[in-house]
PDB file of C-alpha atoms in Angstrom:
ATOM      1  CA  UNK A 191    -195.001  11.191-136.866  1.00 92.00           C
ATOM      2  CA  UNK A 192    -193.602  11.807-133.481  1.00 94.00           C
ATOM      3  CA  UNK A 193    -196.642  10.414-131.902  1.00 95.00           C
ATOM      4  CA  UNK A 194    -196.161   7.308-134.067  1.00 96.00           C
ATOM      5  CA  UNK A 195    -192.594   6.970-133.043  1.00 96.00           C
ATOM      6  CA  UNK A 196    -193.532   7.299-129.451  1.00 96.00           C
ATOM      7  CA  UNK A 197    -196.063   4.577-129.890  1.00 96.00           C
ATOM      8  CA  UNK A 198    -193.596   2.250-131.456  1.00 97.00           C
ATOM      9  CA  UNK A 199    -191.137   2.853-128.749  1.00 96.00           C
ATOM     10  CA  UNK A 200    -193.634   2.032-125.913  1.00 96.00           C
ATOM     11  CA  UNK A 201    -194.749  -1.094-127.850  1.00 97.00           C
ATOM     12  CA  UNK A 202    -191.133  -2.248-128.281  1.00 95.00           C
ATOM     13  CA  UNK A 203    -190.560  -1.710-124.549  1.00 95.00           C
ATOM     14  CA  UNK A 204    -193.611  -3.680-123.603  1.00 96.00           C
ATOM     15  CA  UNK A 205    -192.572  -6.511-125.920  1.00 92.00           C
ATOM     16  CA  UNK A 206    -189.118  -6.644-124.449  1.00 89.00           C
ATOM     17  CA  UNK A 207    -190.499  -6.703-120.814  1.00 92.00           C
ATOM     18  CA  UNK A 208    -192.700  -9.492-121.809  1.00 92.00           C
ATOM     19  CA  UNK A 209    -189.730 -11.424-123.465  1.00 87.00           C
ATOM     20  CA  UNK A 210    -187.629 -10.918-120.407  1.00 86.00           C
ATOM     21  CA  UNK A 211    -190.619 -12.211-118.209  1.00 90.00           C
ATOM     22  CA  UNK A 212    -190.972 -15.402-120.260  1.00 89.00           C
ATOM     23  CA  UNK A 213    -187.359 -16.101-120.419  1.00 87.00           C
ATOM     24  CA  UNK A 214    -186.841 -16.206-116.648  1.00 89.00           C
ATOM     25  CA  UNK A 215    -186.898 -20.085-116.309  1.00 90.00           C
ATOM     26  CA  UNK A 216    -184.366 -20.102-119.241  1.00 90.00           C
ATOM     27  CA  UNK A 217    -181.718 -17.710-117.821  1.00 91.00           C
ATOM     28  CA  UNK A 218    -179.177 -20.431-117.440  1.00 91.00           C
ATOM     29  CA  UNK A 219    -179.641 -21.674-121.010  1.00 90.00           C
ATOM     30  CA  UNK A 220    -179.315 -18.146-122.405  1.00 91.00           C
ATOM     31  CA  UNK A 221    -176.147 -17.607-120.248  1.00 92.00           C
ATOM     32  CA  UNK A 222    -174.545 -20.874-121.525  1.00 93.00           C
ATOM     33  CA  UNK A 223    -175.331 -20.036-125.204  1.00 93.00           C
ATOM     34  CA  UNK A 224    -174.131 -16.555-124.778  1.00 92.00           C
ATOM     35  CA  UNK A 225    -170.814 -17.826-123.795  1.00 93.00           C
ATOM     36  CA  UNK A 226    -170.126 -18.777-127.442  1.00 94.00           C
ATOM     37  CA  UNK A 227    -168.102 -15.954-129.186  1.00 93.00           C
ATOM     38  CA  UNK A 228    -170.430 -14.304-131.729  1.00 92.00           C
ATOM     39  CA  UNK A 229    -173.687 -15.172-130.069  1.00 94.00           C
ATOM     40  CA  UNK A 230    -175.333 -12.121-128.213  1.00 92.00           C
ATOM     41  CA  UNK A 231    -178.103 -12.395-125.557  1.00 91.00           C
ATOM     42  CA  UNK A 232    -180.590 -11.571-128.232  1.00 91.00           C
ATOM     43  CA  UNK A 233    -179.460 -14.461-130.530  1.00 94.00           C
ATOM     44  CA  UNK A 234    -179.350 -16.764-127.466  1.00 93.00           C
ATOM     45  CA  UNK A 235    -182.992 -15.774-126.782  1.00 92.00           C
ATOM     46  CA  UNK A 236    -183.852 -16.674-130.312  1.00 92.00           C
ATOM     47  CA  UNK A 237    -182.157 -20.190-130.028  1.00 94.00           C
ATOM     48  CA  UNK A 238    -184.013 -20.957-126.696  1.00 93.00           C
ATOM     49  CA  UNK A 239    -187.284 -19.397-128.122  1.00 90.00           C
ATOM     50  CA  UNK A 240    -186.962 -21.586-131.492  1.00 91.00           C
ATOM     51  CA  UNK A 241    -186.037 -24.742-129.859  1.00 91.00           C
ATOM     52  CA  UNK A 242    -187.888 -24.512-126.574  1.00 86.00           C
ATOM     53  CA  UNK A 243    -184.686 -24.783-124.605  1.00 83.00           C
ATOM     54  CA  UNK A 244    -185.236 -28.546-124.350  1.00 86.00           C
ATOM     55  CA  UNK A 245    -182.685 -30.371-126.178  1.00 89.00           C
ATOM     56  CA  UNK A 246    -184.142 -33.876-125.613  1.00 89.00           C
ATOM     57  CA  UNK A 247    -186.396 -33.240-128.738  1.00 91.00           C
ATOM     58  CA  UNK A 248    -183.252 -33.626-130.845  1.00 93.00           C
ATOM     59  CA  UNK A 249    -181.371 -36.837-130.397  1.00 94.00           C
ATOM     60  CA  UNK A 250    -178.176 -35.458-131.756  1.00 94.00           C
ATOM     61  CA  UNK A 251    -176.614 -32.055-132.646  1.00 93.00           C
ATOM     62  CA  UNK A 252    -177.026 -32.908-136.312  1.00 93.00           C
ATOM     63  CA  UNK A 253    -180.763 -33.290-135.890  1.00 93.00           C
ATOM     64  CA  UNK A 254    -181.042 -29.811-134.550  1.00 93.00           C
ATOM     65  CA  UNK A 255    -178.813 -28.409-137.417  1.00 92.00           C
ATOM     66  CA  UNK A 256    -181.075 -30.184-139.923  1.00 91.00           C
ATOM     67  CA  UNK A 257    -184.000 -28.759-138.369  1.00 92.00           C
ATOM     68  CA  UNK A 258    -182.746 -25.395-138.436  1.00 92.00           C
ATOM     69  CA  UNK A 259    -181.830 -25.584-142.112  1.00 89.00           C
ATOM     70  CA  UNK A 260    -178.031 -25.497-141.600  1.00 90.00           C
ATOM     71  CA  UNK A 261    -177.274 -29.063-142.562  1.00 84.00           C
ATOM     72  CA  UNK A 262    -176.193 -29.767-146.107  1.00 78.00           C
ATOM     73  CA  UNK A 263    -178.891 -31.178-148.391  1.00 73.00           C
ATOM     74  CA  UNK A 264    -177.961 -33.813-150.819  1.00 73.00           C
ATOM     75  CA  UNK A 265    -179.163 -34.594-154.368  1.00 76.00           C
ATOM     76  CA  UNK A 266    -178.335 -38.032-155.816  1.00 77.00           C
ATOM     77  CA  UNK A 267    -179.476 -39.495-158.978  1.00 80.00           C
ATOM     78  CA  UNK A 268    -177.995 -42.408-160.951  1.00 80.00           C
ATOM     79  CA  UNK A 269    -175.294 -42.936-158.294  1.00 78.00           C
ATOM     80  CA  UNK A 270    -174.010 -39.336-158.675  1.00 80.00           C
ATOM     81  CA  UNK A 271    -174.017 -37.022-155.876  1.00 77.00           C
ATOM     82  CA  UNK A 272    -174.441 -33.323-156.470  1.00 76.00           C
ATOM     83  CA  UNK A 273    -174.684 -30.222-154.182  1.00 74.00           C
ATOM     84  CA  UNK A 274    -178.109 -29.234-153.303  1.00 73.00           C
ATOM     85  CA  UNK A 275    -177.452 -26.249-150.926  1.00 73.00           C
ATOM     86  CA  UNK A 276    -178.992 -26.530-147.475  1.00 76.00           C
ATOM     87  CA  UNK A 277    -182.166 -27.995-146.224  1.00 76.00           C
ATOM     88  CA  UNK A 278    -185.178 -26.015-145.558  1.00 82.00           C
ATOM     89  CA  UNK A 279    -185.884 -25.270-141.746  1.00 82.00           C
ATOM     90  CA  UNK A 280    -186.576 -22.681-139.255  1.00 84.00           C
ATOM     91  CA  UNK A 281    -185.943 -19.458-141.021  1.00 88.00           C
ATOM     92  CA  UNK A 282    -185.728 -17.363-138.074  1.00 91.00           C
ATOM     93  CA  UNK A 283    -183.128 -19.499-136.397  1.00 93.00           C
ATOM     94  CA  UNK A 284    -181.296 -19.906-139.558  1.00 93.00           C
ATOM     95  CA  UNK A 285    -181.062 -16.254-139.963  1.00 94.00           C
ATOM     96  CA  UNK A 286    -180.051 -15.589-136.425  1.00 95.00           C
ATOM     97  CA  UNK A 287    -177.184 -18.264-136.621  1.00 95.00           C
ATOM     98  CA  UNK A 288    -175.778 -16.987-139.850  1.00 95.00           C
ATOM     99  CA  UNK A 289    -175.799 -13.536-138.379  1.00 95.00           C
ATOM    100  CA  UNK A 290    -173.932 -14.860-135.340  1.00 96.00           C
ATOM    101  CA  UNK A 291    -171.469 -16.751-137.629  1.00 96.00           C
ATOM    102  CA  UNK A 292    -170.623 -13.493-139.348  1.00 96.00           C
ATOM    103  CA  UNK A 293    -170.073 -11.742-136.108  1.00 95.00           C
ATOM    104  CA  UNK A 294    -167.949 -14.654-134.903  1.00 94.00           C
ATOM    105  CA  UNK A 295    -165.938 -14.390-138.092  1.00 94.00           C
ATOM    106  CA  UNK A 296    -164.982 -10.837-137.295  1.00 94.00           C
ATOM    107  CA  UNK A 297    -163.808 -11.775-133.843  1.00 92.00           C
ATOM    108  CA  UNK A 298    -160.053 -12.332-133.358  1.00 91.00           C
ATOM    109  CA  UNK A 299    -158.202 -15.214-132.021  1.00 89.00           C
ATOM    110  CA  UNK A 300    -161.263 -17.575-131.896  1.00 93.00           C
ATOM    111  CA  UNK A 301    -161.954 -21.176-133.440  1.00 93.00           C
ATOM    112  CA  UNK A 302    -164.923 -19.657-135.371  1.00 93.00           C
ATOM    113  CA  UNK A 303    -162.916 -16.933-136.966  1.00 94.00           C
ATOM    114  CA  UNK A 304    -160.162 -19.509-137.914  1.00 93.00           C
ATOM    115  CA  UNK A 305    -162.843 -21.757-139.261  1.00 94.00           C
ATOM    116  CA  UNK A 306    -164.505 -19.009-141.268  1.00 95.00           C
ATOM    117  CA  UNK A 307    -161.177 -17.845-142.737  1.00 93.00           C
ATOM    118  CA  UNK A 308    -160.260 -21.476-143.655  1.00 92.00           C
ATOM    119  CA  UNK A 309    -163.554 -22.133-145.432  1.00 93.00           C
ATOM    120  CA  UNK A 310    -163.991 -18.778-147.012  1.00 95.00           C
ATOM    121  CA  UNK A 311    -160.699 -19.125-148.873  1.00 94.00           C
ATOM    122  CA  UNK A 312    -161.910 -22.274-150.712  1.00 91.00           C
ATOM    123  CA  UNK A 313    -165.474 -22.121-150.963  1.00 90.00           C
ATOM    124  CA  UNK A 314    -166.524 -18.460-150.565  1.00 93.00           C
ATOM    125  CA  UNK A 315    -168.013 -16.218-147.754  1.00 94.00           C
ATOM    126  CA  UNK A 316    -171.610 -17.478-147.918  1.00 92.00           C
ATOM    127  CA  UNK A 317    -170.821 -21.116-147.574  1.00 91.00           C
ATOM    128  CA  UNK A 318    -168.355 -20.384-144.963  1.00 94.00           C
ATOM    129  CA  UNK A 319    -171.075 -18.515-142.805  1.00 95.00           C
ATOM    130  CA  UNK A 320    -173.420 -21.476-143.084  1.00 93.00           C
ATOM    131  CA  UNK A 321    -170.637 -23.892-142.020  1.00 93.00           C
ATOM    132  CA  UNK A 322    -169.831 -21.877-139.069  1.00 95.00           C
ATOM    133  CA  UNK A 323    -173.385 -21.335-138.250  1.00 96.00           C
ATOM    134  CA  UNK A 324    -173.672 -25.099-138.346  1.00 95.00           C
ATOM    135  CA  UNK A 325    -170.860 -25.636-136.024  1.00 94.00           C
ATOM    136  CA  UNK A 326    -171.894 -23.016-133.625  1.00 95.00           C
ATOM    137  CA  UNK A 327    -175.519 -24.501-133.347  1.00 95.00           C
ATOM    138  CA  UNK A 328    -173.845 -27.805-132.970  1.00 95.00           C
ATOM    139  CA  UNK A 329    -171.882 -26.383-129.864  1.00 95.00           C
ATOM    140  CA  UNK A 330    -175.091 -24.685-128.530  1.00 95.00           C
ATOM    141  CA  UNK A 331    -176.713 -28.193-128.460  1.00 95.00           C
ATOM    142  CA  UNK A 332    -173.766 -29.666-126.627  1.00 94.00           C
ATOM    143  CA  UNK A 333    -173.877 -26.809-124.150  1.00 94.00           C
ATOM    144  CA  UNK A 334    -177.523 -27.039-123.379  1.00 93.00           C
ATOM    145  CA  UNK A 335    -177.323 -30.743-123.233  1.00 93.00           C
ATOM    146  CA  UNK A 336    -174.280 -30.885-120.818  1.00 91.00           C
ATOM    147  CA  UNK A 337    -174.861 -27.631-119.008  1.00 88.00           C
ATOM    148  CA  UNK A 338    -171.207 -26.549-119.355  1.00 89.00           C
ATOM    149  CA  UNK A 339    -169.753 -23.217-120.473  1.00 90.00           C
ATOM    150  CA  UNK A 340    -167.998 -22.919-123.789  1.00 91.00           C
ATOM    151  CA  UNK A 341    -164.243 -23.622-123.966  1.00 89.00           C
ATOM    152  CA  UNK A 342    -162.860 -21.991-127.170  1.00 87.00           C
ATOM    153  CA  UNK A 343    -160.334 -24.072-128.962  1.00 87.00           C
ATOM    154  CA  UNK A 344    -158.402 -21.129-130.189  1.00 83.00           C
ATOM    155  CA  UNK A 345    -157.403 -19.715-133.484  1.00 83.00           C
ATOM    156  CA  UNK A 346    -154.278 -21.993-133.767  1.00 83.00           C
ATOM    157  CA  UNK A 347    -156.389 -25.244-133.568  1.00 83.00           C
ATOM    158  CA  UNK A 348    -156.201 -26.034-137.120  1.00 81.00           C
ATOM    159  CA  UNK A 349    -152.317 -25.387-137.289  1.00 78.00           C
ATOM    160  CA  UNK A 350    -151.694 -27.366-134.248  1.00 77.00           C
ATOM    161  CA  UNK A 351    -153.085 -30.450-135.856  1.00 76.00           C
ATOM    162  CA  UNK A 352    -150.793 -30.455-138.799  1.00 78.00           C
ATOM    163  CA  UNK A 353    -148.207 -33.194-138.824  1.00 78.00           C
ATOM    164  CA  UNK A 354    -144.929 -31.815-139.977  1.00 81.00           C
ATOM    165  CA  UNK A 355    -143.784 -35.170-141.509  1.00 84.00           C
ATOM    166  CA  UNK A 356    -146.913 -35.367-143.563  1.00 84.00           C
ATOM    167  CA  UNK A 357    -146.389 -31.793-144.698  1.00 85.00           C
ATOM    168  CA  UNK A 358    -142.856 -32.536-145.772  1.00 88.00           C
ATOM    169  CA  UNK A 359    -143.897 -35.560-147.794  1.00 89.00           C
ATOM    170  CA  UNK A 360    -146.609 -33.538-149.625  1.00 88.00           C
ATOM    171  CA  UNK A 361    -144.240 -30.665-150.393  1.00 91.00           C
ATOM    172  CA  UNK A 362    -141.353 -32.960-151.495  1.00 92.00           C
ATOM    173  CA  UNK A 363    -143.820 -34.699-154.042  1.00 93.00           C
ATOM    174  CA  UNK A 364    -144.798 -31.363-155.244  1.00 93.00           C
ATOM    175  CA  UNK A 365    -141.234 -30.219-155.750  1.00 93.00           C
ATOM    176  CA  UNK A 366    -140.179 -33.566-157.446  1.00 93.00           C
ATOM    177  CA  UNK A 367    -143.290 -33.253-159.753  1.00 93.00           C
ATOM    178  CA  UNK A 368    -141.757 -29.865-160.953  1.00 93.00           C
ATOM    179  CA  UNK A 369    -138.493 -31.766-162.007  1.00 92.00           C
ATOM    180  CA  UNK A 370    -136.217 -31.142-159.119  1.00 92.00           C
ATOM    181  CA  UNK A 371    -134.267 -33.540-156.760  1.00 91.00           C
ATOM    182  CA  UNK A 372    -135.154 -33.040-153.226  1.00 89.00           C
ATOM    183  CA  UNK A 373    -132.955 -34.079-150.151  1.00 88.00           C
ATOM    184  CA  UNK A 374    -134.540 -33.335-146.832  1.00 87.00           C
ATOM    185  CA  UNK A 375    -132.514 -33.275-143.686  1.00 86.00           C
ATOM    186  CA  UNK A 376    -134.003 -32.310-140.337  1.00 84.00           C
ATOM    187  CA  UNK A 377    -132.256 -29.368-138.680  1.00 82.00           C
ATOM    188  CA  UNK A 378    -130.823 -29.710-135.142  1.00 80.00           C
ATOM    189  CA  UNK A 379    -132.451 -27.157-132.857  1.00 69.00           C
TER     190      UNK A 379
END
């Protein structure tokens, strides 16, 4: 058994060296994609290997997400739209991106973790992981197309886009629906 383990270790080492040699022309792409929180160097290598590193094959980021199997499918019959899960696509890229999305969800203070928490509350952890994987692959397309490093929007991105006046109107209507009179006055700071 020890001889077999040694054989497997040498085979893994040889494959790792071959992967590193073949990815030399794509080092910049791997570095760009690795700048996204949750995407490791190995996941970036999978993205480059599956897509070929050339984003000109995909006219838009949505085309790449659909090709990877991370875009929502649709089922429409007699004018009624029903959920159909996700499309079929590149299984290895899909698995790598969902794994990266779950890693990003565990990170603190990032846009991806806030997006995951926001969606998981309403739709569940699996759908949230697919949604975050979709947005991460979308970002990877933009990074590889433009050649820029990732700029995180931050965990407070969703809260910073809430309009206080809209929130006041919504809460006022809810309280009035419960049978109370509401008078709202703005506090002087």
